[in-house]
Short mmCIF file of N, CA and C in Angstrom, two decimals:
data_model
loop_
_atom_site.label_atom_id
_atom_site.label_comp_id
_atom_site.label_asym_id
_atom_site.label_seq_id
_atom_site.Cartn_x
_atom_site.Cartn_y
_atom_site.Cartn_z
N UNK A 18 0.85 -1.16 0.00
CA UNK A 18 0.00 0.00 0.00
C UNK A 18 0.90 1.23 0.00
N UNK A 19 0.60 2.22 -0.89
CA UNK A 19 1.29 3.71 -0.76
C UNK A 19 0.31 4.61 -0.19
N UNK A 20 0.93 5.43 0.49
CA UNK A 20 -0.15 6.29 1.49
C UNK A 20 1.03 7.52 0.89
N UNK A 21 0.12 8.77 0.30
CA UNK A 21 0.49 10.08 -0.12
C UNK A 21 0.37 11.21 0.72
N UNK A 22 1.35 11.63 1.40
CA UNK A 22 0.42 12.96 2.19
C UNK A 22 0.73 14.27 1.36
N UNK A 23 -0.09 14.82 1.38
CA UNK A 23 -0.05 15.90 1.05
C UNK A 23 1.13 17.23 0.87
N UNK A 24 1.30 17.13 1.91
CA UNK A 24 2.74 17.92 2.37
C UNK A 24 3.96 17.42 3.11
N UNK A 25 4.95 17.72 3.02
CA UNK A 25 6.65 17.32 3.41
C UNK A 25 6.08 17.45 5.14
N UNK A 26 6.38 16.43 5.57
CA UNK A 26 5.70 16.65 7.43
C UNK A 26 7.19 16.44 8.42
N UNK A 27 7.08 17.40 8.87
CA UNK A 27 8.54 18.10 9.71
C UNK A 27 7.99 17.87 10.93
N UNK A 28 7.15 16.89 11.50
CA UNK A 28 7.00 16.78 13.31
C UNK A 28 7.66 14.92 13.31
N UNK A 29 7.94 14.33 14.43
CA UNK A 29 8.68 13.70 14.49
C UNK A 29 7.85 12.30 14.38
N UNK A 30 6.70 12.05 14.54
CA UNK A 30 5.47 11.34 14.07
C UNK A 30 4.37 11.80 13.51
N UNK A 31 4.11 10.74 12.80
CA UNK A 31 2.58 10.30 12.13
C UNK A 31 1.99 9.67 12.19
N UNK A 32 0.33 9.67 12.51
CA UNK A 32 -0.39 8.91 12.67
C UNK A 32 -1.21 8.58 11.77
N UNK A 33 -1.05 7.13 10.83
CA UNK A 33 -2.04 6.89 9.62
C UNK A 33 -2.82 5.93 10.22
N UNK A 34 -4.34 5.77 9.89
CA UNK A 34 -4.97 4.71 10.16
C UNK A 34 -5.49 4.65 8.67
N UNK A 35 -5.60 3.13 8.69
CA UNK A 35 -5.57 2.30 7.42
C UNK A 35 -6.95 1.10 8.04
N UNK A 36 -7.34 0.24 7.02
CA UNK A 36 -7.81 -1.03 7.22
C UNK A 36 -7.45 -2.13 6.38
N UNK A 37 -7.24 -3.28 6.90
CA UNK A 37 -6.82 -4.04 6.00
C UNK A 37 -7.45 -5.60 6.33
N UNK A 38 -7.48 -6.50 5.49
CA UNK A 38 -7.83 -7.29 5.80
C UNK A 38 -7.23 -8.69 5.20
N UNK A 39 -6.86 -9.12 6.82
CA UNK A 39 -5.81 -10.04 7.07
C UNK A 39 -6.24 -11.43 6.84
N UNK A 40 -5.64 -12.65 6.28
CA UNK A 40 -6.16 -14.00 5.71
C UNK A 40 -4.95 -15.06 6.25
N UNK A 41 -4.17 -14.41 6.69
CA UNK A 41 -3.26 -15.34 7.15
C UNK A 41 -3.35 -14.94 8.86
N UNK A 42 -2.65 -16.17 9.72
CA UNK A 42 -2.57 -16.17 10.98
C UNK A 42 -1.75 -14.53 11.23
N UNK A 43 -0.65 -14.18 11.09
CA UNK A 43 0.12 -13.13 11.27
C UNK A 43 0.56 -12.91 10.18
N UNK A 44 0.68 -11.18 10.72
CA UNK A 44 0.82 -10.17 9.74
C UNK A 44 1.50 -9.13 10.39
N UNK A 45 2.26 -8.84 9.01
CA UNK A 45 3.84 -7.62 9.68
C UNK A 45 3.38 -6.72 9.14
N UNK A 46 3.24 -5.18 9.68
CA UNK A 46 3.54 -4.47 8.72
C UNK A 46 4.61 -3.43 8.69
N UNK A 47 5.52 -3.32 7.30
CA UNK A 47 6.79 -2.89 7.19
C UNK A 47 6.13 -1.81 6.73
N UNK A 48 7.05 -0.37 6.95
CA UNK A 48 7.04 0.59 6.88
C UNK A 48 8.64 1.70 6.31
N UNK A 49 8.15 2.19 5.25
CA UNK A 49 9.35 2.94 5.05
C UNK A 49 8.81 4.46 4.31
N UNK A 50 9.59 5.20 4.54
CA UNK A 50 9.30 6.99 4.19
C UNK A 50 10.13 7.31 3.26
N UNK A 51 9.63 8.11 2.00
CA UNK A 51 10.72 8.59 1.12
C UNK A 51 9.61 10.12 0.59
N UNK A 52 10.61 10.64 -0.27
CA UNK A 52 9.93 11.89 -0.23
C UNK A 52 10.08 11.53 -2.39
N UNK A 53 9.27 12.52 -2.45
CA UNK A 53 8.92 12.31 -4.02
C UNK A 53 10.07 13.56 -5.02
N UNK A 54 10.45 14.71 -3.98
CA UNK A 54 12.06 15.34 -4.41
C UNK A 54 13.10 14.40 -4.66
N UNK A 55 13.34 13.20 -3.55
CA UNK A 55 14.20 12.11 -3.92
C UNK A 55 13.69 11.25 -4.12
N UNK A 56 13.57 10.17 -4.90
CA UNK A 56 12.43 8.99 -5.71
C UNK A 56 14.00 7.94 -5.20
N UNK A 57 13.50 6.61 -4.98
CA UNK A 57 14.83 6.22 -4.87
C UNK A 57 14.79 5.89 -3.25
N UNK A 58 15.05 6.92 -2.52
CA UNK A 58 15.92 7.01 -1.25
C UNK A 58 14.93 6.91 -0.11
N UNK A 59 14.71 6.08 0.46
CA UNK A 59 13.92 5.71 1.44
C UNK A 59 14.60 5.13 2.85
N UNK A 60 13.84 5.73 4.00
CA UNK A 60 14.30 5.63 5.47
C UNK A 60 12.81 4.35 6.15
N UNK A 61 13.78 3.89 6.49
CA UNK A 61 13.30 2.78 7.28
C UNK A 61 12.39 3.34 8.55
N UNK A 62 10.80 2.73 8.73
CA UNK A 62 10.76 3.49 9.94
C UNK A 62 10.21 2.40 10.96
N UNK A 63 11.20 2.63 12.37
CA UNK A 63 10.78 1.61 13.69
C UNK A 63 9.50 1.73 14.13
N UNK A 64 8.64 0.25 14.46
CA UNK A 64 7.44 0.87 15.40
C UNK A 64 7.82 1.42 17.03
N UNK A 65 7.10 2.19 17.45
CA UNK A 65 6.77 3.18 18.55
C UNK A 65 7.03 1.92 19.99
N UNK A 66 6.60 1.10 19.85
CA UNK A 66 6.14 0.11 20.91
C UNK A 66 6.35 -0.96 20.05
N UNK A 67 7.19 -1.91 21.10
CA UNK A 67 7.94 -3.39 20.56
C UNK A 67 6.74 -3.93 20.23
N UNK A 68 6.57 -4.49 18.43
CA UNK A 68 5.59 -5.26 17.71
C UNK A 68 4.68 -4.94 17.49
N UNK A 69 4.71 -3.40 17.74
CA UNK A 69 3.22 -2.93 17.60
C UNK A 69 2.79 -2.97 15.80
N UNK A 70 3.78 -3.45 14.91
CA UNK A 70 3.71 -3.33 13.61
C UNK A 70 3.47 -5.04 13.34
N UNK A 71 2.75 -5.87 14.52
CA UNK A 71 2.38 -7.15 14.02
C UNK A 71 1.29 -7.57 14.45
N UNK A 72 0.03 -8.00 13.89
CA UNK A 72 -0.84 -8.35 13.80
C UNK A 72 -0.91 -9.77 13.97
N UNK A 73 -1.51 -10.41 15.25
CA UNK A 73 -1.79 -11.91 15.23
C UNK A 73 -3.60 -12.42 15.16
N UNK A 74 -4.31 -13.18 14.81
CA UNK A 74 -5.57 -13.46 15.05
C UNK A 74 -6.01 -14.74 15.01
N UNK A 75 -5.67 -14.94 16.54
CA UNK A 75 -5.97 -16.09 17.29
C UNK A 75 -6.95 -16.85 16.93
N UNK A 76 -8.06 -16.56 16.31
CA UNK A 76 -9.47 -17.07 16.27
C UNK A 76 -9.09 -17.83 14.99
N UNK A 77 -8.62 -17.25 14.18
CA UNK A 77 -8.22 -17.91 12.38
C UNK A 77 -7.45 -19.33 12.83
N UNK A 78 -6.57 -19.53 13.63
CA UNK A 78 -6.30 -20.68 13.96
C UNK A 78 -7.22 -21.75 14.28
N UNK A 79 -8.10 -21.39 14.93
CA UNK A 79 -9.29 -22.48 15.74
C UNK A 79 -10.38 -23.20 14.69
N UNK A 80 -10.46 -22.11 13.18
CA UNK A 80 -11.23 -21.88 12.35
C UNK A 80 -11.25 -22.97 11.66
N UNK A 81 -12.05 -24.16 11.05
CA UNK A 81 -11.33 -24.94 9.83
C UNK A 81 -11.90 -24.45 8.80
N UNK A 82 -12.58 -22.99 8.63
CA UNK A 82 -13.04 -22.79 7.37
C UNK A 82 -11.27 -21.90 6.82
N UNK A 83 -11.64 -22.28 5.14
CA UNK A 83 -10.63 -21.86 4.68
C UNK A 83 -10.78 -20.91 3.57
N UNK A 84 -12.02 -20.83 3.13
CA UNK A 84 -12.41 -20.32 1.78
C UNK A 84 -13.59 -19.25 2.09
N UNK A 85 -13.18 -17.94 2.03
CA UNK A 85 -14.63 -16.92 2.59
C UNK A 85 -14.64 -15.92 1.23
N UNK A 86 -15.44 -14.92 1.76
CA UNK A 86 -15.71 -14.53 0.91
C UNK A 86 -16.22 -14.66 -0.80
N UNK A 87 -16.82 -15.73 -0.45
CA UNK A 87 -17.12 -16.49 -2.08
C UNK A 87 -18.11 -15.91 -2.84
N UNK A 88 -18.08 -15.51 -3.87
CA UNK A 88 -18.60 -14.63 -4.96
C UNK A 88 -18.87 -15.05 -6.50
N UNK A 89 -19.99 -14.99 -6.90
CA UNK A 89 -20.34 -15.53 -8.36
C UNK A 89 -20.52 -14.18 -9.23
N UNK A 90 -20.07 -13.91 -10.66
CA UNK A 90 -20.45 -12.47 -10.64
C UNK A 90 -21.76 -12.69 -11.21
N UNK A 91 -22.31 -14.42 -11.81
CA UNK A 91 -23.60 -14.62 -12.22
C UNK A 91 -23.90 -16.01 -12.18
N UNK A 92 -24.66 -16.63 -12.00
CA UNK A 92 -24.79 -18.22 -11.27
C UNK A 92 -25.09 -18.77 -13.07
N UNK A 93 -25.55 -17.79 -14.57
CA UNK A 93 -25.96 -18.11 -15.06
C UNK A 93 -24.54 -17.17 -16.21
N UNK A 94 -23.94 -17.92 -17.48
CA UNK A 94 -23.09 -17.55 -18.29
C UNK A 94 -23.72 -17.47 -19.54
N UNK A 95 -23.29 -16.73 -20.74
CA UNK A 95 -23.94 -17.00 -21.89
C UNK A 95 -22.55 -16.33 -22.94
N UNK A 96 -21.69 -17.90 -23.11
CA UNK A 96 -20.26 -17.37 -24.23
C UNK A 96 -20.84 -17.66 -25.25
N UNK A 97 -21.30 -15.83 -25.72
CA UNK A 97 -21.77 -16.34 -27.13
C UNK A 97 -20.94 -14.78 -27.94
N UNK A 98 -20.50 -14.13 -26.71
CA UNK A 98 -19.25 -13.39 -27.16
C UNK A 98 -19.94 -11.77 -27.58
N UNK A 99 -21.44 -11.63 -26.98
CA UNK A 99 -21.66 -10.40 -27.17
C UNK A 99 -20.92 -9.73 -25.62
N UNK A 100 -20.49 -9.73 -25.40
CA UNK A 100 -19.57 -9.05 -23.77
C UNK A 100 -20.59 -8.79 -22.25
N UNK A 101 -21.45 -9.66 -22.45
CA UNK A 101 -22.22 -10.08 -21.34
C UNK A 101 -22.30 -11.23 -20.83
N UNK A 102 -21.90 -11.56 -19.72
CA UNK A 102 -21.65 -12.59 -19.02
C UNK A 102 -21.20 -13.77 -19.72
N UNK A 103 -20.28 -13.33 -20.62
CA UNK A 103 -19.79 -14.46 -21.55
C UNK A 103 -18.56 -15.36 -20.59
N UNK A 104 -18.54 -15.43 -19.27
CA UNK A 104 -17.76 -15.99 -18.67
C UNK A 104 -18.04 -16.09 -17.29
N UNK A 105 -17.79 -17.06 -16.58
CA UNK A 105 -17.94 -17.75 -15.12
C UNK A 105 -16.94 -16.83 -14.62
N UNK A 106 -17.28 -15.69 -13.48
CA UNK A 106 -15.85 -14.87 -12.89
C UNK A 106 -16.48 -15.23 -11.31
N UNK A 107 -15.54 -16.01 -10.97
CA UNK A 107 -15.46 -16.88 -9.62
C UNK A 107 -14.46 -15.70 -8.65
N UNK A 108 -15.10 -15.28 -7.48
CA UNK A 108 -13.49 -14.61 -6.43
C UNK A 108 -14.19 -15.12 -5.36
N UNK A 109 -12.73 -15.18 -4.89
CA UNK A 109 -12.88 -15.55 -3.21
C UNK A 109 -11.50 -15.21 -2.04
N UNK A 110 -11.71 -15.22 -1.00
CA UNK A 110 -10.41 -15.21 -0.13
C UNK A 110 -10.14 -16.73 0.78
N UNK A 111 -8.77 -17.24 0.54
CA UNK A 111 -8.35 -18.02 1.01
C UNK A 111 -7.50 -17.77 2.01
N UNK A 112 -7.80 -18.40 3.62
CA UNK A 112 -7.61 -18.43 4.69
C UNK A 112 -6.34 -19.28 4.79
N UNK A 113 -5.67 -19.28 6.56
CA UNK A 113 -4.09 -20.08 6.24
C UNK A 113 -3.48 -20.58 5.58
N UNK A 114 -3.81 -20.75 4.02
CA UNK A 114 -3.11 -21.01 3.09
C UNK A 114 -1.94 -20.50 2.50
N UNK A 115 -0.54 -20.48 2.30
CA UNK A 115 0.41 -20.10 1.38
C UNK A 115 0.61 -20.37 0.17
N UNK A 116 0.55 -21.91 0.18
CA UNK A 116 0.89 -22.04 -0.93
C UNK A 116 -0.23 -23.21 -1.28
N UNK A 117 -1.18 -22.34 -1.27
CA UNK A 117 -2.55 -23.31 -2.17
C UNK A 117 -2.81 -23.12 -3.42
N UNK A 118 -3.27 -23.89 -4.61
CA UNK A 118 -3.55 -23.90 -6.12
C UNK A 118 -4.70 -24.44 -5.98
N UNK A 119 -5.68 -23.30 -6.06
CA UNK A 119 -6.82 -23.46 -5.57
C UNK A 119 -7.65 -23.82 -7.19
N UNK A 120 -8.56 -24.78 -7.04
CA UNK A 120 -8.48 -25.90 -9.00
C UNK A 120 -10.06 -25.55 -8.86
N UNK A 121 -10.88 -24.97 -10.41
CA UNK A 121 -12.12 -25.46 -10.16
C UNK A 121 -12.40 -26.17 -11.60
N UNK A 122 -13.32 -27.19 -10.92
CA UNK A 122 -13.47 -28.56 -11.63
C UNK A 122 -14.71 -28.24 -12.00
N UNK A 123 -15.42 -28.35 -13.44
CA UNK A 123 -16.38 -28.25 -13.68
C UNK A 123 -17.03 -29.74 -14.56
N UNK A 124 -18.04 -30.39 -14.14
CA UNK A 124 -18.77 -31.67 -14.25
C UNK A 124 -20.01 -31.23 -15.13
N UNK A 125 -20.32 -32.37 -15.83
CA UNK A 125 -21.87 -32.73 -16.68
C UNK A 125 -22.73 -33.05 -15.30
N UNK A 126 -24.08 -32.95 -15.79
CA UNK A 126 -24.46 -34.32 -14.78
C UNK A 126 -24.45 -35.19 -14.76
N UNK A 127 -23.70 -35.88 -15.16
CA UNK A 127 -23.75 -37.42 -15.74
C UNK A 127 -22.20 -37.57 -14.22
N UNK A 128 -21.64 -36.36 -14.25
CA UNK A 128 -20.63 -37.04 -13.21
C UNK A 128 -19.33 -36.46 -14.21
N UNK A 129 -19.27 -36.37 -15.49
CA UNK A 129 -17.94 -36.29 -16.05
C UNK A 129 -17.37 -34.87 -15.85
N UNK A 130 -15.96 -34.91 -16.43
CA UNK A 130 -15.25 -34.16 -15.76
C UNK A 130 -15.02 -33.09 -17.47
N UNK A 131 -15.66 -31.90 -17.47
CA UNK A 131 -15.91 -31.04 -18.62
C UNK A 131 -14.58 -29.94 -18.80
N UNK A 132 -14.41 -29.36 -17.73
CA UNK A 132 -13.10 -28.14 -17.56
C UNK A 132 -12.61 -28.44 -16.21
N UNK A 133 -10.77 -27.82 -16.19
CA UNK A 133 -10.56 -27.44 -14.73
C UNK A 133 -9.07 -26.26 -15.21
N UNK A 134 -9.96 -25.25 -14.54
CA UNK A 134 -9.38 -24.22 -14.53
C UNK A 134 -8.73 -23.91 -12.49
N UNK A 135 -6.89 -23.37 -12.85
CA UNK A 135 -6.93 -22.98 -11.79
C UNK A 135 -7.06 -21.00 -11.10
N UNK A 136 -6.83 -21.30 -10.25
CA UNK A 136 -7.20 -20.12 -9.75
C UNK A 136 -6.12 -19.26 -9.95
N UNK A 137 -6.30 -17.83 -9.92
CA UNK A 137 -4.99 -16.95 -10.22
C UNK A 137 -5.22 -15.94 -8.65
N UNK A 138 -3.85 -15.27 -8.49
CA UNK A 138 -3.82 -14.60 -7.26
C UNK A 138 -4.64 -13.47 -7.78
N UNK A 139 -5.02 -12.23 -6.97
CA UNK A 139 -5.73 -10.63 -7.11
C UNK A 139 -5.25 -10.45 -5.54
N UNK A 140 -5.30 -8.60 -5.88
CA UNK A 140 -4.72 -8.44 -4.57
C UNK A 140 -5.54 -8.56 -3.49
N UNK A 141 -6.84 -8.77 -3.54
CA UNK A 141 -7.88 -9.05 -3.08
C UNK A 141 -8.25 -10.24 -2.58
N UNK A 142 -7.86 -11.27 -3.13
CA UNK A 142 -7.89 -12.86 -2.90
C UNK A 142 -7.54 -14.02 -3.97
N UNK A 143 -8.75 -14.40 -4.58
CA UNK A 143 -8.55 -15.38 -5.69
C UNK A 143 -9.36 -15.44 -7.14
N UNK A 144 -9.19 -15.49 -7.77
CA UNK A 144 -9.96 -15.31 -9.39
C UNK A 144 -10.25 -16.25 -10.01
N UNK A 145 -11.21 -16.95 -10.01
CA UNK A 145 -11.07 -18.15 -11.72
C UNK A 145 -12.35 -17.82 -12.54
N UNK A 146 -11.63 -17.78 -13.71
CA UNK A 146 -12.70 -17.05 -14.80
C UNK A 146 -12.80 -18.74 -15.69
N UNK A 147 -13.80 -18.51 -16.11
CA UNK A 147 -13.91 -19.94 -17.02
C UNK A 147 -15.02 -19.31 -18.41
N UNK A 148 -14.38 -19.40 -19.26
CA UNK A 148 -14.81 -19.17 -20.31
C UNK A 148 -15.93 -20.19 -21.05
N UNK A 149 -16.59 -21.10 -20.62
CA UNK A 149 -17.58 -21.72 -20.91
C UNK A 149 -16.77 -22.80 -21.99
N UNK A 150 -15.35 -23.05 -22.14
CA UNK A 150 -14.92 -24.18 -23.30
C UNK A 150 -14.95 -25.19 -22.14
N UNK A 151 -14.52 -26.62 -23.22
CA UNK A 151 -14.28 -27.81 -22.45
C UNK A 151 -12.66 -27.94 -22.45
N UNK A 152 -12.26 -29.20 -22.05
CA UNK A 152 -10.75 -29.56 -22.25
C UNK A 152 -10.39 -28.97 -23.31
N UNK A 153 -11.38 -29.44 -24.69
CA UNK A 153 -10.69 -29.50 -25.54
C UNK A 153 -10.65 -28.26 -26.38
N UNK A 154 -11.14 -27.61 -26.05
CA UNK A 154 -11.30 -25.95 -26.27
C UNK A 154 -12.49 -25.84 -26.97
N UNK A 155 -13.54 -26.57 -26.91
CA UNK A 155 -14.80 -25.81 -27.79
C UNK A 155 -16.00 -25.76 -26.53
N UNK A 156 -17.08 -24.96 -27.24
CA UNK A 156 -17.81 -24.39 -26.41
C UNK A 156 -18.71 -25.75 -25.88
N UNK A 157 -19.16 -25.39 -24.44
CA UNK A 157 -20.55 -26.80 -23.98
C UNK A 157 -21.46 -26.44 -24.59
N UNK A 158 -22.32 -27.45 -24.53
CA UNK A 158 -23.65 -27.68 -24.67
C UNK A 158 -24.14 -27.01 -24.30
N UNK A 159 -25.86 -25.61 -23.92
CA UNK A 159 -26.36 -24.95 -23.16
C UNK A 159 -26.50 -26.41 -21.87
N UNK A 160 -26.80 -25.85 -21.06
CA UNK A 160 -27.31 -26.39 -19.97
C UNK A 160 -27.04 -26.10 -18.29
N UNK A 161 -26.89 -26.83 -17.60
CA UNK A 161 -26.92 -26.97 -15.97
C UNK A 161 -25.18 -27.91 -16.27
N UNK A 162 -24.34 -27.18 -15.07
CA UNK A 162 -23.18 -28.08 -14.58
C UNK A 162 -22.72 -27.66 -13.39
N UNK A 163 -22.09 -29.02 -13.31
CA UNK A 163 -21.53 -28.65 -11.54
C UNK A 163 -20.86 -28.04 -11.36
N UNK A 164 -20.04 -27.34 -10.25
CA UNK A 164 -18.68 -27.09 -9.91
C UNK A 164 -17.79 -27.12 -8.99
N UNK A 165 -17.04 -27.68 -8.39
CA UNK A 165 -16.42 -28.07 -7.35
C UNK A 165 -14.99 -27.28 -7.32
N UNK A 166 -15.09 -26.39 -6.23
CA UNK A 166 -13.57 -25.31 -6.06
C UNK A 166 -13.06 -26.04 -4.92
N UNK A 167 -11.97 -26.44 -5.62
CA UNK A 167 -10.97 -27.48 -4.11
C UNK A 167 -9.63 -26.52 -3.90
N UNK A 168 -9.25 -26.35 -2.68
CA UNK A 168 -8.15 -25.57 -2.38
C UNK A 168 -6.71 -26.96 -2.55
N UNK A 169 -7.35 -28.26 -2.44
CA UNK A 169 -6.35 -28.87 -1.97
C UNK A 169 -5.53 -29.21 -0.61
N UNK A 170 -6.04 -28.87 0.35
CA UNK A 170 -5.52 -28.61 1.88
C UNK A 170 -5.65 -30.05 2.29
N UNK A 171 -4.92 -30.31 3.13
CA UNK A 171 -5.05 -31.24 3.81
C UNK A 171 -6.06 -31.74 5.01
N UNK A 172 -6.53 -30.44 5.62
CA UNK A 172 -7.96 -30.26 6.47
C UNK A 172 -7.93 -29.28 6.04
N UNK A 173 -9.73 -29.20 7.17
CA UNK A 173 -9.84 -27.94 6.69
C UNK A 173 -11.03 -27.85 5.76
N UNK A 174 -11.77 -26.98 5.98
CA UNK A 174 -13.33 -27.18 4.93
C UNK A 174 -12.30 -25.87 3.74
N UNK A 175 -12.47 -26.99 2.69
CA UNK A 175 -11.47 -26.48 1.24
C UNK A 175 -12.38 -26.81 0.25
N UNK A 176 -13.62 -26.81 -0.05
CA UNK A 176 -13.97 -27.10 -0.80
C UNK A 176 -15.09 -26.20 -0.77
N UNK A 177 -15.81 -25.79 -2.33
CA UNK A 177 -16.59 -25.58 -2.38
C UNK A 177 -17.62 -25.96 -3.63
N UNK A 178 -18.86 -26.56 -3.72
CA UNK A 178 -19.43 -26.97 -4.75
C UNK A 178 -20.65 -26.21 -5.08
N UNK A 179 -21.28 -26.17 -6.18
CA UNK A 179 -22.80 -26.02 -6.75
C UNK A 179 -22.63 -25.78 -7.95
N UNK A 180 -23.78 -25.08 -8.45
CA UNK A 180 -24.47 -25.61 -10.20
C UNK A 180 -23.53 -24.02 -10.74
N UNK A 181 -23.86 -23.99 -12.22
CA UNK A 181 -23.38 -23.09 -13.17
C UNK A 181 -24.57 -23.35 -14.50
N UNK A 182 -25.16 -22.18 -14.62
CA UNK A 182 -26.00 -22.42 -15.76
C UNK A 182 -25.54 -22.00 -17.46
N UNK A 183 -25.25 -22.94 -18.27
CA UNK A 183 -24.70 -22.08 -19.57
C UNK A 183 -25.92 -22.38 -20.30
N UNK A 184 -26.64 -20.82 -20.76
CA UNK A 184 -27.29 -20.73 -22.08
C UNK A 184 -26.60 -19.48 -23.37
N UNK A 185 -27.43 -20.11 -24.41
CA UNK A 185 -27.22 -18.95 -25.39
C UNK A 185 -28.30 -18.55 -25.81
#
């Protein structure tokens, strides 16, 4: 995050309040000052009170959910390429995870296995867009399909499933 102030500030502190929102157990936050006369040259700055620049949240540990914030931008797609909902845009935030490759699997009803797209980072959380092809790159059938978003974790509620409607 860059925070701009306004003017060159000549008192010996500053007080910024910010919000942020944290997905991992702990969180640092580093801090450094540079002025925009010198681009480049930046001063390191100490917190006030030992650790006061670390964030812990005890409760995220106890938690086995892993996957919040889950978001459809439409439960219903139509790739027929006029620039309306011509695509599945999936976000979400993933909890104690580092290094998760979070996969979504998209099924017929019959059970078979149609697409699997993985997830990409945002600074926000997680993204998977699915363009309505199959494996093999051509478009489905209209209809009803499943979808199953697996983080892969070892525990831990990592999964998430339900329908996707493609018409044209």
């Amino acid at each position: 995050m860059l925070v701009l102030l306004p003017d060159v500030v000549m008192a010996d502190s500053v007080k910024v309040d910010f919000t942020a929102r944290l997905v991992n157990y702990v969180a640092l936050f580093a801090l450094d000052l540079g002025s925009a006369e010198r681009p480049g040259l930046w001063q390191s700055v100490e917190p006030a009170e030992r650790r006061s620049n670390i964030v812990m949240l005890p409760d995220l540990t106890r938690s086995r959910r892993l996957i919040d914030d889950f978001a459809l931008a439409s439960p219903v797609i139509t790739p027929n390429g006029d620039g309306a909902n011509d695509e599945l845009d999936m976000r979400f935030v993933v909890f104690k995870l580092n290094a998760a490759t979070p996969t979504l699997r998209l099924y017929d009803l019959a059970g078979r296995t149609i697409a699997s797209v993985q997830a990409a980072p945002t600074e926000t959380g997680q993204r998977v867009i699915w363009t309505g092809r199959d494996t093999a790159g051509d478009l489905v059938e209209p209809g009803v399909y499943l979808y199953r978003l697996d983080l892969g974790a070892e525990s831990g509620s990592d999964t998430r499933t339900g329908t996707i409607a493609v018409a044209y």
